[in-house]
Amino acid sequence: MPATTTVVVGAGHNGLAISHHLAERSIDHVVFERGRVGHSWRTQRWDSLRLLTPNWMTRLPGHGYDGDDPDGYLAAAQVADFITAYAAASSAPVRSETAVTAVRAADDGFTVSTDQGEWQARTVVLAAGITTCPLPPLAAALPAGIESITAVDYRNPGQLPEGGVLVVGAAASGIQIAEEIHRSGRPVTLATGEHVRAPRRYRDRDILWWLDAAGILDERWDRIDDIVRARNVASFQLAGGQRTIDLNALQAQGIRLVGKFAGIRDGNAQFSGSLRNVIALADLKLDRLLDTIDVYAGGHGERLEPTRVPDSPLLLDLTSGEIRSVVWATGIKPDHSWLELPVFDPRGRLRHSGGVVDWPGLYVTGLPVLRRRRSTYIDGASADAADLTTHLAGHLSGRGSDTTGQPEQTRTT
Ligand SMILES: Cc1cc2nc3c(=O)[nH]c(=O)nc-3n(C[C@H](O)[C@H](O)[C@H](O)COP(=O)(O)OP(=O)(O)OC[C@H]3O[C@@H](n4cnc5c(N)ncnc54)[C@H](O)[C@@H]3O)c2cc1C
């Protein structure tokens, strides 16, 4: 059986950033990728998707955006090309078309099974992304004749039948998809639970420029009061481009807002009556965020209008033919079903502390707010990969290490 020191599962930007740091430390490793480098960006994004982060934030260890539009927003295919160029420039030892099918404990580390054979490794880094969007149980209760599709499988409005569309979820994916479908001429109803509002620009700068400059993206996972909540919070209502597309903008275009999709009874969709509250909460949180920016910058900027609270129905007859399809933009999840180790909590979540999994020699990267708020974005990969490979090197040398990602001898805080 072939052996290596570290197996990295997944050749997205996070797996490649880990590979970069392992190579810098001369740690022998191999990166298994079930498809091609940047597979998620080629196969799991809708056609019109652009990053909501500006190009200058597309930076990885030793590699960054070097085009002539630093304030623009890359399309998904451009992100795939960027990641592919990174793999080539860093000569990452990627084995494409090799899916990891099981990781098990072995005497000195792990046995990693792939569809191309088994490997032995002392350490494993899970960089398999967040790639599954399971259909919620409610989908099974939809009346016959209403089509369901998840945001991961959605490509463009042409996939949907003519007629009304219910988009469920008002985070970045849901609002972008709702707007695009509405533009295709299909009437759209958007089911809106807790969401996070943001202006595209504030005080003449991109909002992400402020989050970066004010240090908000650098807040560490172990300093955040409720990290489980922070990791599950919806993404900012942002889209690549110069416009703000918040709920006011969507309503002005003619998209109907309803509350959270709570159930189906007697053929009626039931929506929560909490829409007013979740809108008030999102406006309040936005004000707090902009207050933080104002404290950092001094002075005050112009704020968005409060979100208009619509008079929304609580029931919608799904048997009337008005709604012909449902797009579930209810969040994506990691798939670690091939991990045959007791490292999951009762809710099926991987037990880890800042990416250091509760099993010696096992690491995870690429999850939202993994080690800092920046981890949610491509831009977080550099610091996270540096921290995790430091910890991994400490584990290999037998020096021991804590869960902050720094071996104990070099810990400074
Ligand atoms: C809709 C959407 C919009 C986004 N927009 C932004 C944005 O605007 N700005 C930004 O910075 N980031 C954005 N992100 C990216 C987000 O930062 C990344 O999805 C996240 O950080 C994970 O990156 P990754 O490299 O870990 O995973 P991925 O890029 O998903 O890479 C994981 C790789 O692992 C492979 N893999 C999975 N399972 C296996 C297996 N069993 N065996 C072998 N290979 C496997 C996959 O094929 C894939 O290539 C967006 C993500 C999504 C889903």
CSV table of C-alpha atoms and ligand atoms in Angstrom, one decimal:
chain,number,residue,atom,x,y,z
A,1,MET,CA,0.0,0.0,0.0
A,2,PRO,CA,1.5,3.4,-0.9
A,3,ALA,CA,2.2,5.7,2.0
A,4,THR,CA,2.5,9.4,2.5
A,5,THR,CA,2.8,11.7,5.5
A,6,THR,CA,-0.4,13.8,4.8
A,7,VAL,CA,-3.4,13.2,2.7
A,8,VAL,CA,-5.4,16.3,1.7
A,9,VAL,CA,-9.0,15.5,0.6
A,10,GLY,CA,-10.1,18.0,-2.0
A,11,ALA,CA,-8.4,20.3,-4.5
A,12,GLY,CA,-10.4,23.5,-4.0
A,13,HIS,CA,-8.6,26.6,-2.9
A,14,ASN,CA,-8.4,25.5,0.8
A,15,GLY,CA,-6.8,22.1,0.0
A,16,LEU,CA,-4.3,23.8,-2.3
A,17,ALA,CA,-3.5,26.4,0.4
A,18,ILE,CA,-2.8,23.5,2.8
A,19,SER,CA,-0.6,21.9,0.1
A,20,HIS,CA,1.3,25.1,-0.3
A,21,HIS,CA,2.2,25.3,3.4
A,22,LEU,CA,3.0,21.5,3.6
A,23,ALA,CA,5.4,21.9,0.7
A,24,GLU,CA,7.0,24.9,2.4
A,25,ARG,CA,7.7,22.6,5.4
A,26,SER,CA,8.8,19.8,3.1
A,27,ILE,CA,6.0,17.6,4.4
A,28,ASP,CA,5.4,14.8,1.9
A,29,HIS,CA,1.7,14.8,0.9
A,30,VAL,CA,-0.9,14.0,-1.8
A,31,VAL,CA,-4.1,15.9,-2.7
A,32,PHE,CA,-7.0,13.7,-3.8
A,33,GLU,CA,-9.6,15.3,-5.9
A,34,ARG,CA,-12.7,13.5,-7.1
A,35,GLY,CA,-13.1,15.6,-10.2
A,36,ARG,CA,-10.7,18.3,-11.6
A,37,VAL,CA,-9.0,21.1,-9.6
A,38,GLY,CA,-11.7,23.7,-8.7
A,39,HIS,CA,-14.5,21.0,-9.3
A,40,SER,CA,-17.1,22.8,-7.1
A,41,TRP,CA,-16.7,26.0,-9.2
A,42,ARG,CA,-17.2,24.1,-12.4
A,43,THR,CA,-20.1,21.9,-11.4
A,44,GLN,CA,-22.0,23.4,-8.4
A,45,ARG,CA,-22.6,27.0,-9.3
A,46,TRP,CA,-25.4,28.7,-11.3
A,47,ASP,CA,-24.5,30.1,-14.7
A,48,SER,CA,-24.6,33.8,-13.8
A,49,LEU,CA,-22.9,33.6,-10.3
A,50,ARG,CA,-20.2,36.1,-9.5
A,51,LEU,CA,-18.3,36.2,-6.3
A,52,LEU,CA,-19.7,38.7,-3.8
A,53,THR,CA,-16.2,39.4,-2.7
A,54,PRO,CA,-14.2,41.9,-4.8
A,55,ASN,CA,-11.3,40.7,-6.8
A,56,TRP,CA,-8.6,42.1,-4.5
A,57,MET,CA,-9.9,39.7,-1.9
A,58,THR,CA,-9.2,36.7,-4.2
A,59,ARG,CA,-5.8,35.9,-2.7
A,60,LEU,CA,-4.1,32.7,-1.6
A,61,PRO,CA,-0.7,32.0,-0.1
A,62,GLY,CA,1.8,32.9,-2.9
A,63,HIS,CA,-0.9,33.7,-5.5
A,64,GLY,CA,-3.4,36.5,-5.9
A,65,TYR,CA,-5.7,38.2,-8.5
A,66,ASP,CA,-3.4,40.2,-10.8
A,67,GLY,CA,-5.9,41.5,-13.4
A,68,ASP,CA,-6.8,45.1,-14.1
A,69,ASP,CA,-10.1,45.1,-12.3
A,70,PRO,CA,-9.3,44.7,-8.5
A,71,ASP,CA,-12.7,46.1,-7.6
A,72,GLY,CA,-14.7,43.8,-9.9
A,73,TYR,CA,-16.2,40.4,-9.1
A,74,LEU,CA,-15.1,37.1,-10.7
A,75,ALA,CA,-17.5,34.8,-12.4
A,76,ALA,CA,-17.6,31.1,-11.3
A,77,ALA,CA,-15.6,29.9,-14.3
A,78,GLN,CA,-13.0,32.6,-13.7
A,79,VAL,CA,-12.7,31.3,-10.1
A,80,ALA,CA,-12.2,27.8,-11.4
A,81,ASP,CA,-9.4,29.1,-13.7
A,82,PHE,CA,-7.8,31.0,-10.9
A,83,ILE,CA,-7.7,27.9,-8.7
A,84,THR,CA,-6.4,25.8,-11.5
A,85,ALA,CA,-3.6,28.3,-12.2
A,86,TYR,CA,-2.7,28.2,-8.5
A,87,ALA,CA,-2.4,24.4,-8.5
A,88,ALA,CA,-0.1,24.6,-11.5
A,89,ALA,CA,2.0,27.5,-10.1
A,90,SER,CA,2.5,25.7,-6.8
A,91,SER,CA,3.1,22.3,-8.5
A,92,ALA,CA,0.6,20.8,-6.0
A,93,PRO,CA,0.7,17.0,-6.0
A,94,VAL,CA,-3.0,16.6,-7.0
A,95,ARG,CA,-4.4,13.2,-8.1
A,96,SER,CA,-7.5,14.2,-10.1
A,97,GLU,CA,-10.5,11.9,-10.7
A,98,THR,CA,-9.7,10.2,-7.4
A,99,ALA,CA,-12.6,10.1,-4.9
A,100,VAL,CA,-11.9,9.4,-1.2
A,101,THR,CA,-14.4,6.8,-0.2
A,102,ALA,CA,-13.3,6.1,3.4
A,103,VAL,CA,-10.9,7.3,6.1
A,104,ARG,CA,-10.3,4.9,9.0
A,105,ALA,CA,-8.0,4.7,11.9
A,106,ALA,CA,-4.8,2.7,11.5
A,107,ASP,CA,-1.8,1.9,13.7
A,108,ASP,CA,0.2,5.0,12.9
A,109,GLY,CA,-2.4,7.3,11.5
A,110,PHE,CA,-5.0,6.5,8.9
A,111,THR,CA,-6.0,4.2,6.0
A,112,VAL,CA,-7.5,6.3,3.2
A,113,SER,CA,-9.5,4.4,0.7
A,114,THR,CA,-10.1,5.9,-2.7
A,115,ASP,CA,-11.8,4.6,-5.8
A,116,GLN,CA,-8.2,4.2,-7.2
A,117,GLY,CA,-6.8,2.2,-4.3
A,118,GLU,CA,-5.8,2.5,-0.6
A,119,TRP,CA,-3.2,4.8,1.0
A,120,GLN,CA,-1.6,5.0,4.4
A,121,ALA,CA,-1.1,8.5,5.9
A,122,ARG,CA,0.0,9.8,9.3
A,123,THR,CA,-2.3,12.8,9.0
A,124,VAL,CA,-5.4,13.8,7.0
A,125,VAL,CA,-6.7,17.2,6.1
A,126,LEU,CA,-10.4,17.4,5.1
A,127,ALA,CA,-10.7,20.1,2.5
A,128,ALA,CA,-13.7,18.6,0.8
A,129,GLY,CA,-15.8,21.8,0.9
A,130,ILE,CA,-19.4,22.4,1.6
A,131,THR,CA,-21.0,20.7,-1.3
A,132,THR,CA,-24.3,19.1,-0.5
A,133,CYS,CA,-27.7,20.8,-0.3
A,134,PRO,CA,-30.1,18.1,0.9
A,135,LEU,CA,-33.8,18.6,0.0
A,136,PRO,CA,-35.6,19.5,3.3
A,137,PRO,CA,-38.3,17.1,4.4
A,138,LEU,CA,-40.9,19.7,3.4
A,139,ALA,CA,-40.1,19.1,-0.2
A,140,ALA,CA,-41.6,15.6,0.0
A,141,ALA,CA,-44.9,17.1,1.1
A,142,LEU,CA,-45.3,19.3,-1.9
A,143,PRO,CA,-48.4,18.5,-4.0
A,144,ALA,CA,-47.7,16.5,-7.1
A,145,GLY,CA,-46.8,18.6,-10.1
A,146,ILE,CA,-44.7,21.1,-8.3
A,147,GLU,CA,-41.0,20.7,-9.2
A,148,SER,CA,-38.2,21.0,-6.6
A,149,ILE,CA,-34.6,22.0,-7.2
A,150,THR,CA,-31.8,23.0,-4.8
A,151,ALA,CA,-29.5,25.9,-5.2
A,152,VAL,CA,-26.6,23.5,-5.8
A,153,ASP,CA,-28.5,22.0,-8.9
A,154,TYR,CA,-30.0,25.3,-10.1
A,155,ARG,CA,-28.2,26.7,-13.2
A,156,ASN,CA,-30.6,29.1,-14.8
A,157,PRO,CA,-34.4,29.9,-15.1
A,158,GLY,CA,-34.7,27.8,-18.2
A,159,GLN,CA,-34.6,24.7,-16.0
A,160,LEU,CA,-37.9,25.7,-14.4
A,161,PRO,CA,-41.4,25.3,-15.8
A,162,GLU,CA,-43.2,28.5,-16.8
A,163,GLY,CA,-45.3,29.9,-13.9
A,164,GLY,CA,-44.8,31.0,-10.3
A,165,VAL,CA,-41.7,30.1,-8.4
A,166,LEU,CA,-41.3,29.9,-4.6
A,167,VAL,CA,-37.7,30.5,-3.6
A,168,VAL,CA,-37.0,29.4,0.0
A,169,GLY,CA,-34.2,31.2,1.8
A,170,ALA,CA,-33.1,34.8,1.5
A,171,ALA,CA,-29.3,34.6,2.0
A,172,ALA,CA,-26.9,35.5,-0.8
A,173,SER,CA,-27.9,32.5,-3.0
A,174,GLY,CA,-31.7,32.9,-2.5
A,175,ILE,CA,-31.9,36.6,-3.2
A,176,GLN,CA,-29.7,36.3,-6.3
A,177,ILE,CA,-31.6,33.3,-7.7
A,178,ALA,CA,-35.0,35.0,-6.9
A,179,GLU,CA,-34.0,38.2,-8.8
A,180,GLU,CA,-32.8,36.2,-11.8
A,181,ILE,CA,-35.9,34.1,-12.0
A,182,HIS,CA,-38.1,37.2,-11.6
A,183,ARG,CA,-36.3,38.8,-14.5
A,184,SER,CA,-37.1,35.7,-16.6
A,185,GLY,CA,-40.8,36.7,-16.4
A,186,ARG,CA,-41.8,34.1,-13.7
A,187,PRO,CA,-43.6,35.6,-10.7
A,188,VAL,CA,-41.4,35.0,-7.6
A,189,THR,CA,-42.4,34.5,-4.0
A,190,LEU,CA,-39.4,34.7,-1.6
A,191,ALA,CA,-39.8,32.9,1.8
A,192,THR,CA,-37.6,34.9,4.2
A,193,GLY,CA,-36.4,33.7,7.6
A,194,GLU,CA,-33.5,35.2,9.5
A,195,HIS,CA,-31.2,37.0,7.1
A,196,VAL,CA,-28.2,39.4,7.2
A,197,ARG,CA,-28.6,42.7,5.3
A,198,ALA,CA,-25.7,44.7,3.9
A,199,PRO,CA,-25.2,47.6,1.6
A,200,ARG,CA,-23.0,46.9,-1.4
A,201,ARG,CA,-21.1,50.1,-0.7
A,202,TYR,CA,-20.8,52.3,2.4
A,203,ARG,CA,-19.0,55.6,2.6
A,204,ASP,CA,-17.7,55.2,-0.9
A,205,ARG,CA,-16.1,51.8,-0.3
A,206,ASP,CA,-17.2,48.2,-0.9
A,207,ILE,CA,-18.7,46.9,2.4
A,208,LEU,CA,-16.1,44.1,2.4
A,209,TRP,CA,-13.3,46.7,2.2
A,210,TRP,CA,-14.6,48.0,5.6
A,211,LEU,CA,-15.0,44.6,7.1
A,212,ASP,CA,-11.4,43.9,6.1
A,213,ALA,CA,-9.9,47.3,7.2
A,214,ALA,CA,-11.8,47.5,10.5
A,215,GLY,CA,-10.5,44.0,11.5
A,216,ILE,CA,-14.0,42.5,11.6
A,217,LEU,CA,-13.0,39.6,9.4
A,218,ASP,CA,-10.1,38.8,11.7
A,219,GLU,CA,-12.3,38.1,14.8
A,220,ARG,CA,-11.2,34.6,16.0
A,221,TRP,CA,-13.5,31.7,16.5
A,222,ASP,CA,-12.5,31.3,20.1
A,223,ARG,CA,-13.4,34.9,20.9
A,224,ILE,CA,-16.9,34.7,19.4
A,225,ASP,CA,-19.6,34.3,22.1
A,226,ASP,CA,-21.8,31.8,20.2
A,227,ILE,CA,-19.6,30.2,17.7
A,228,VAL,CA,-22.2,27.5,16.7
A,229,ARG,CA,-24.6,30.3,15.8
A,230,ALA,CA,-22.0,32.3,14.0
A,231,ARG,CA,-21.1,29.3,11.9
A,232,ASN,CA,-24.7,28.8,10.9
A,233,VAL,CA,-25.7,32.4,10.3
A,234,ALA,CA,-27.0,33.2,6.8
A,235,SER,CA,-24.5,34.8,4.3
A,236,PHE,CA,-24.7,38.5,3.7
A,237,GLN,CA,-27.5,39.6,1.2
A,238,LEU,CA,-24.9,40.6,-1.4
A,239,ALA,CA,-24.2,39.9,-5.0
A,240,GLY,CA,-21.2,40.5,-7.3
A,241,GLY,CA,-21.7,43.9,-8.8
A,242,GLN,CA,-22.2,47.5,-7.7
A,243,ARG,CA,-25.8,47.3,-6.7
A,244,THR,CA,-27.3,46.6,-3.3
A,245,ILE,CA,-29.9,43.9,-3.6
A,246,ASP,CA,-31.7,43.8,-0.3
A,247,LEU,CA,-35.3,43.1,0.4
A,248,ASN,CA,-36.3,46.6,-0.5
A,249,ALA,CA,-34.8,46.3,-3.9
A,250,LEU,CA,-36.4,42.9,-4.5
A,251,GLN,CA,-39.8,44.2,-3.4
A,252,ALA,CA,-39.4,47.2,-5.7
A,253,GLN,CA,-38.9,44.9,-8.6
A,254,GLY,CA,-42.2,43.1,-7.8
A,255,ILE,CA,-40.9,40.0,-5.8
A,256,ARG,CA,-43.4,39.0,-3.1
A,257,LEU,CA,-42.0,38.4,0.3
A,258,VAL,CA,-43.5,35.9,2.8
A,259,GLY,CA,-42.2,34.6,6.1
A,260,LYS,CA,-40.2,31.5,6.7
A,261,PHE,CA,-41.7,28.4,5.0
A,262,ALA,CA,-42.9,26.5,8.1
A,263,GLY,CA,-45.1,23.7,6.8
A,264,ILE,CA,-47.7,22.3,4.4
A,265,ARG,CA,-51.2,21.5,5.5
A,266,ASP,CA,-54.2,20.6,3.3
A,267,GLY,CA,-52.3,21.7,0.2
A,268,ASN,CA,-51.5,25.1,1.7
A,269,ALA,CA,-48.0,26.4,2.3
A,270,GLN,CA,-47.8,27.9,5.8
A,271,PHE,CA,-45.5,30.8,6.3
A,272,SER,CA,-44.3,32.0,9.7
A,273,GLY,CA,-45.7,35.3,11.0
A,274,SER,CA,-42.3,36.4,12.1
A,275,LEU,CA,-41.4,38.3,8.9
A,276,ARG,CA,-41.7,41.7,10.6
A,277,ASN,CA,-39.5,40.6,13.5
A,278,VAL,CA,-36.7,39.1,11.3
A,279,ILE,CA,-36.7,42.2,9.2
A,280,ALA,CA,-36.4,44.4,12.3
A,281,LEU,CA,-33.6,42.2,13.6
A,282,ALA,CA,-31.7,42.4,10.3
A,283,ASP,CA,-32.0,46.2,10.2
A,284,LEU,CA,-30.9,46.4,13.8
A,285,LYS,CA,-27.8,44.2,13.1
A,286,LEU,CA,-27.0,46.2,10.1
A,287,ASP,CA,-27.0,49.4,12.1
A,288,ARG,CA,-24.7,47.9,14.7
A,289,LEU,CA,-22.3,46.8,11.9
A,290,LEU,CA,-22.2,50.2,10.4
A,291,ASP,CA,-21.8,51.8,13.9
A,292,THR,CA,-18.7,49.6,14.3
A,293,ILE,CA,-17.4,50.9,11.0
A,294,ASP,CA,-18.1,54.5,11.9
A,295,VAL,CA,-16.2,54.1,15.2
A,296,TYR,CA,-13.3,52.7,13.2
A,297,ALA,CA,-13.4,55.4,10.5
A,298,GLY,CA,-14.7,58.4,12.6
A,299,GLY,CA,-17.8,60.3,11.5
A,300,HIS,CA,-21.0,58.9,10.0
A,301,GLY,CA,-22.1,57.5,6.7
A,302,GLU,CA,-25.4,57.5,4.9
A,303,ARG,CA,-27.6,54.6,6.0
A,304,LEU,CA,-30.0,52.5,3.9
A,305,GLU,CA,-33.8,53.1,4.3
A,306,PRO,CA,-35.4,50.8,6.8
A,307,THR,CA,-36.7,47.6,5.2
A,308,ARG,CA,-40.3,48.0,4.1
A,309,VAL,CA,-42.5,45.3,5.9
A,310,PRO,CA,-45.0,43.9,3.3
A,311,ASP,CA,-48.5,42.8,4.1
A,312,SER,CA,-47.7,39.1,3.4
A,313,PRO,CA,-50.0,36.1,3.3
A,314,LEU,CA,-49.5,33.4,5.8
A,315,LEU,CA,-51.0,30.8,3.6
A,316,LEU,CA,-50.5,30.0,-0.1
A,317,ASP,CA,-52.6,27.4,-1.9
A,318,LEU,CA,-50.2,25.1,-3.6
A,319,THR,CA,-52.9,23.3,-5.4
A,320,SER,CA,-54.1,26.3,-7.4
A,321,GLY,CA,-51.4,26.1,-10.0
A,322,GLU,CA,-50.0,29.5,-9.1
A,323,ILE,CA,-46.7,27.9,-7.8
A,324,ARG,CA,-45.1,25.6,-10.4
A,325,SER,CA,-41.7,25.1,-8.8
A,326,VAL,CA,-39.8,25.6,-5.6
A,327,VAL,CA,-36.1,26.5,-5.4
A,328,TRP,CA,-34.6,25.5,-2.1
A,329,ALA,CA,-31.8,27.9,-1.2
A,330,THR,CA,-31.7,26.7,2.4
A,331,GLY,CA,-28.0,26.3,2.9
A,332,ILE,CA,-25.3,23.9,1.9
A,333,LYS,CA,-23.5,21.4,4.2
A,334,PRO,CA,-20.3,19.5,4.2
A,335,ASP,CA,-20.4,15.8,3.3
A,336,HIS,CA,-18.0,13.8,5.5
A,337,SER,CA,-20.1,10.6,5.3
A,338,TRP,CA,-17.0,8.7,4.3
A,339,LEU,CA,-15.2,9.5,7.5
A,340,GLU,CA,-15.4,6.2,9.5
A,341,LEU,CA,-14.3,7.7,12.9
A,342,PRO,CA,-16.2,8.7,16.0
A,343,VAL,CA,-15.8,12.4,15.4
A,344,PHE,CA,-19.4,13.6,15.0
A,345,ASP,CA,-21.6,15.2,17.6
A,346,PRO,CA,-25.2,14.0,18.1
A,347,ARG,CA,-26.4,16.4,15.4
A,348,GLY,CA,-23.9,14.9,12.9
A,349,ARG,CA,-21.5,17.9,13.0
A,350,LEU,CA,-17.8,17.3,13.0
A,351,ARG,CA,-16.3,17.9,16.4
A,352,HIS,CA,-13.4,20.3,16.0
A,353,SER,CA,-11.8,23.3,17.5
A,354,GLY,CA,-10.7,25.8,14.9
A,355,GLY,CA,-10.2,23.0,12.4
A,356,VAL,CA,-8.3,20.7,14.8
A,357,VAL,CA,-10.6,17.7,14.8
A,358,ASP,CA,-11.2,15.7,18.0
A,359,TRP,CA,-8.9,12.9,16.7
A,360,PRO,CA,-5.1,13.2,16.7
A,361,GLY,CA,-3.7,13.9,13.2
A,362,LEU,CA,-7.1,14.9,11.7
A,363,TYR,CA,-7.9,18.4,10.5
A,364,VAL,CA,-10.7,20.2,8.6
A,365,THR,CA,-10.6,23.4,6.6
A,366,GLY,CA,-12.9,25.4,4.5
A,367,LEU,CA,-15.9,25.7,6.8
A,368,PRO,CA,-17.6,29.0,7.7
A,369,VAL,CA,-15.9,31.0,10.5
A,370,LEU,CA,-13.5,28.0,11.0
A,371,ARG,CA,-10.7,30.0,12.7
A,372,ARG,CA,-11.8,33.6,12.0
A,373,ARG,CA,-14.7,35.3,10.3
A,374,ARG,CA,-12.5,35.5,7.1
A,375,SER,CA,-12.5,31.7,6.9
A,376,THR,CA,-15.9,31.9,5.2
A,377,TYR,CA,-14.2,33.4,2.2
A,378,ILE,CA,-11.4,32.4,-0.2
A,379,ASP,CA,-9.4,35.1,1.5
A,380,GLY,CA,-9.4,33.1,4.7
A,381,ALA,CA,-7.5,30.2,3.3
A,382,SER,CA,-4.0,31.7,3.8
A,383,ALA,CA,-4.1,32.3,7.5
A,384,ASP,CA,-6.1,29.1,8.2
A,385,ALA,CA,-3.8,26.9,6.2
A,386,ALA,CA,-0.7,28.4,8.0
A,387,ASP,CA,-2.3,27.8,11.4
A,388,LEU,CA,-3.4,24.3,10.7
A,389,THR,CA,-0.1,23.1,9.1
A,390,THR,CA,1.8,24.6,12.1
A,391,HIS,CA,-0.4,22.4,14.3
A,392,LEU,CA,0.0,19.4,12.0
A,393,ALA,CA,3.8,19.8,12.0
A,394,GLY,CA,3.7,19.9,15.8
A,395,HIS,CA,1.7,16.6,15.8
A,396,LEU,CA,4.1,14.9,13.4
A,397,SER,CA,7.1,15.9,15.5
A,398,GLY,CA,5.4,14.6,18.6
A,399,ARG,CA,5.9,17.9,20.3
A,400,GLY,CA,2.2,18.1,21.1
A,401,SER,CA,0.0,21.1,20.4
A,402,ASP,CA,-3.0,22.8,21.6
A,403,THR,CA,-6.2,23.6,19.7
A,404,THR,CA,-5.2,27.2,18.8
A,405,GLY,CA,-3.1,25.8,15.9
A,406,GLN,CA,0.2,26.7,17.5
A,407,PRO,CA,2.5,24.0,18.9
A,408,GLU,CA,2.8,24.7,22.7
A,409,GLN,CA,6.5,25.7,22.5
A,410,THR,CA,5.8,28.5,20.1
A,411,ARG,CA,2.5,29.6,21.5
A,412,THR,CA,2.6,33.4,22.1
A,413,THR,CA,-0.8,34.1,23.6
B,1,LIG,C1,-22.8,29.5,-3.9
B,1,LIG,C2,-21.4,29.9,-3.3
B,1,LIG,C3,-21.0,31.2,-3.4
B,1,LIG,C4,-19.7,31.5,-2.9
B,1,LIG,N1,-19.3,32.8,-3.0
B,1,LIG,C5,-18.1,33.2,-2.5
B,1,LIG,C6,-17.6,34.5,-2.6
B,1,LIG,O1,-18.3,35.4,-3.2
B,1,LIG,N2,-16.4,34.8,-2.1
B,1,LIG,C7,-15.6,33.9,-1.5
B,1,LIG,O2,-14.5,34.2,-1.1
B,1,LIG,N3,-16.0,32.6,-1.4
B,1,LIG,C8,-17.3,32.2,-1.9
B,1,LIG,N4,-17.7,31.0,-1.7
B,1,LIG,C9,-16.7,29.9,-1.5
B,1,LIG,C10,-16.5,29.5,-0.2
B,1,LIG,O3,-15.5,30.3,0.3
B,1,LIG,C11,-16.0,28.1,-0.3
B,1,LIG,O4,-17.1,27.3,-0.7
B,1,LIG,C12,-15.6,27.5,0.9
B,1,LIG,O5,-14.6,28.3,1.5
B,1,LIG,C13,-15.0,26.1,0.7
B,1,LIG,O6,-13.9,26.1,-0.1
B,1,LIG,P1,-13.0,24.8,-0.3
B,1,LIG,O7,-11.8,25.0,-1.0
B,1,LIG,O8,-12.9,24.2,1.1
B,1,LIG,O9,-14.0,23.8,-1.0
B,1,LIG,P2,-14.4,23.6,-2.5
B,1,LIG,O10,-14.0,24.7,-3.4
B,1,LIG,O11,-15.8,23.1,-2.5
B,1,LIG,O12,-13.4,22.4,-2.8
B,1,LIG,C14,-13.6,21.1,-2.3
B,1,LIG,C15,-13.1,20.1,-3.2
B,1,LIG,O13,-13.1,18.8,-2.6
B,1,LIG,C16,-13.5,17.8,-3.6
B,1,LIG,N5,-14.1,16.7,-2.9
B,1,LIG,C17,-15.2,16.6,-2.1
B,1,LIG,N6,-15.4,15.4,-1.6
B,1,LIG,C18,-14.3,14.7,-2.0
B,1,LIG,C19,-13.9,13.3,-1.8
B,1,LIG,N7,-14.7,12.5,-1.1
B,1,LIG,N8,-12.8,12.8,-2.5
B,1,LIG,C20,-12.1,13.7,-3.2
B,1,LIG,N9,-12.4,15.0,-3.5
B,1,LIG,C21,-13.5,15.5,-2.8
B,1,LIG,C22,-14.6,18.6,-4.4
B,1,LIG,O14,-14.7,18.0,-5.7
B,1,LIG,C23,-13.9,20.0,-4.5
B,1,LIG,O15,-13.1,20.1,-5.6
B,1,LIG,C24,-18.9,30.6,-2.3
B,1,LIG,C25,-19.4,29.2,-2.1
B,1,LIG,C26,-20.6,28.9,-2.6
B,1,LIG,C27,-21.1,27.5,-2.4
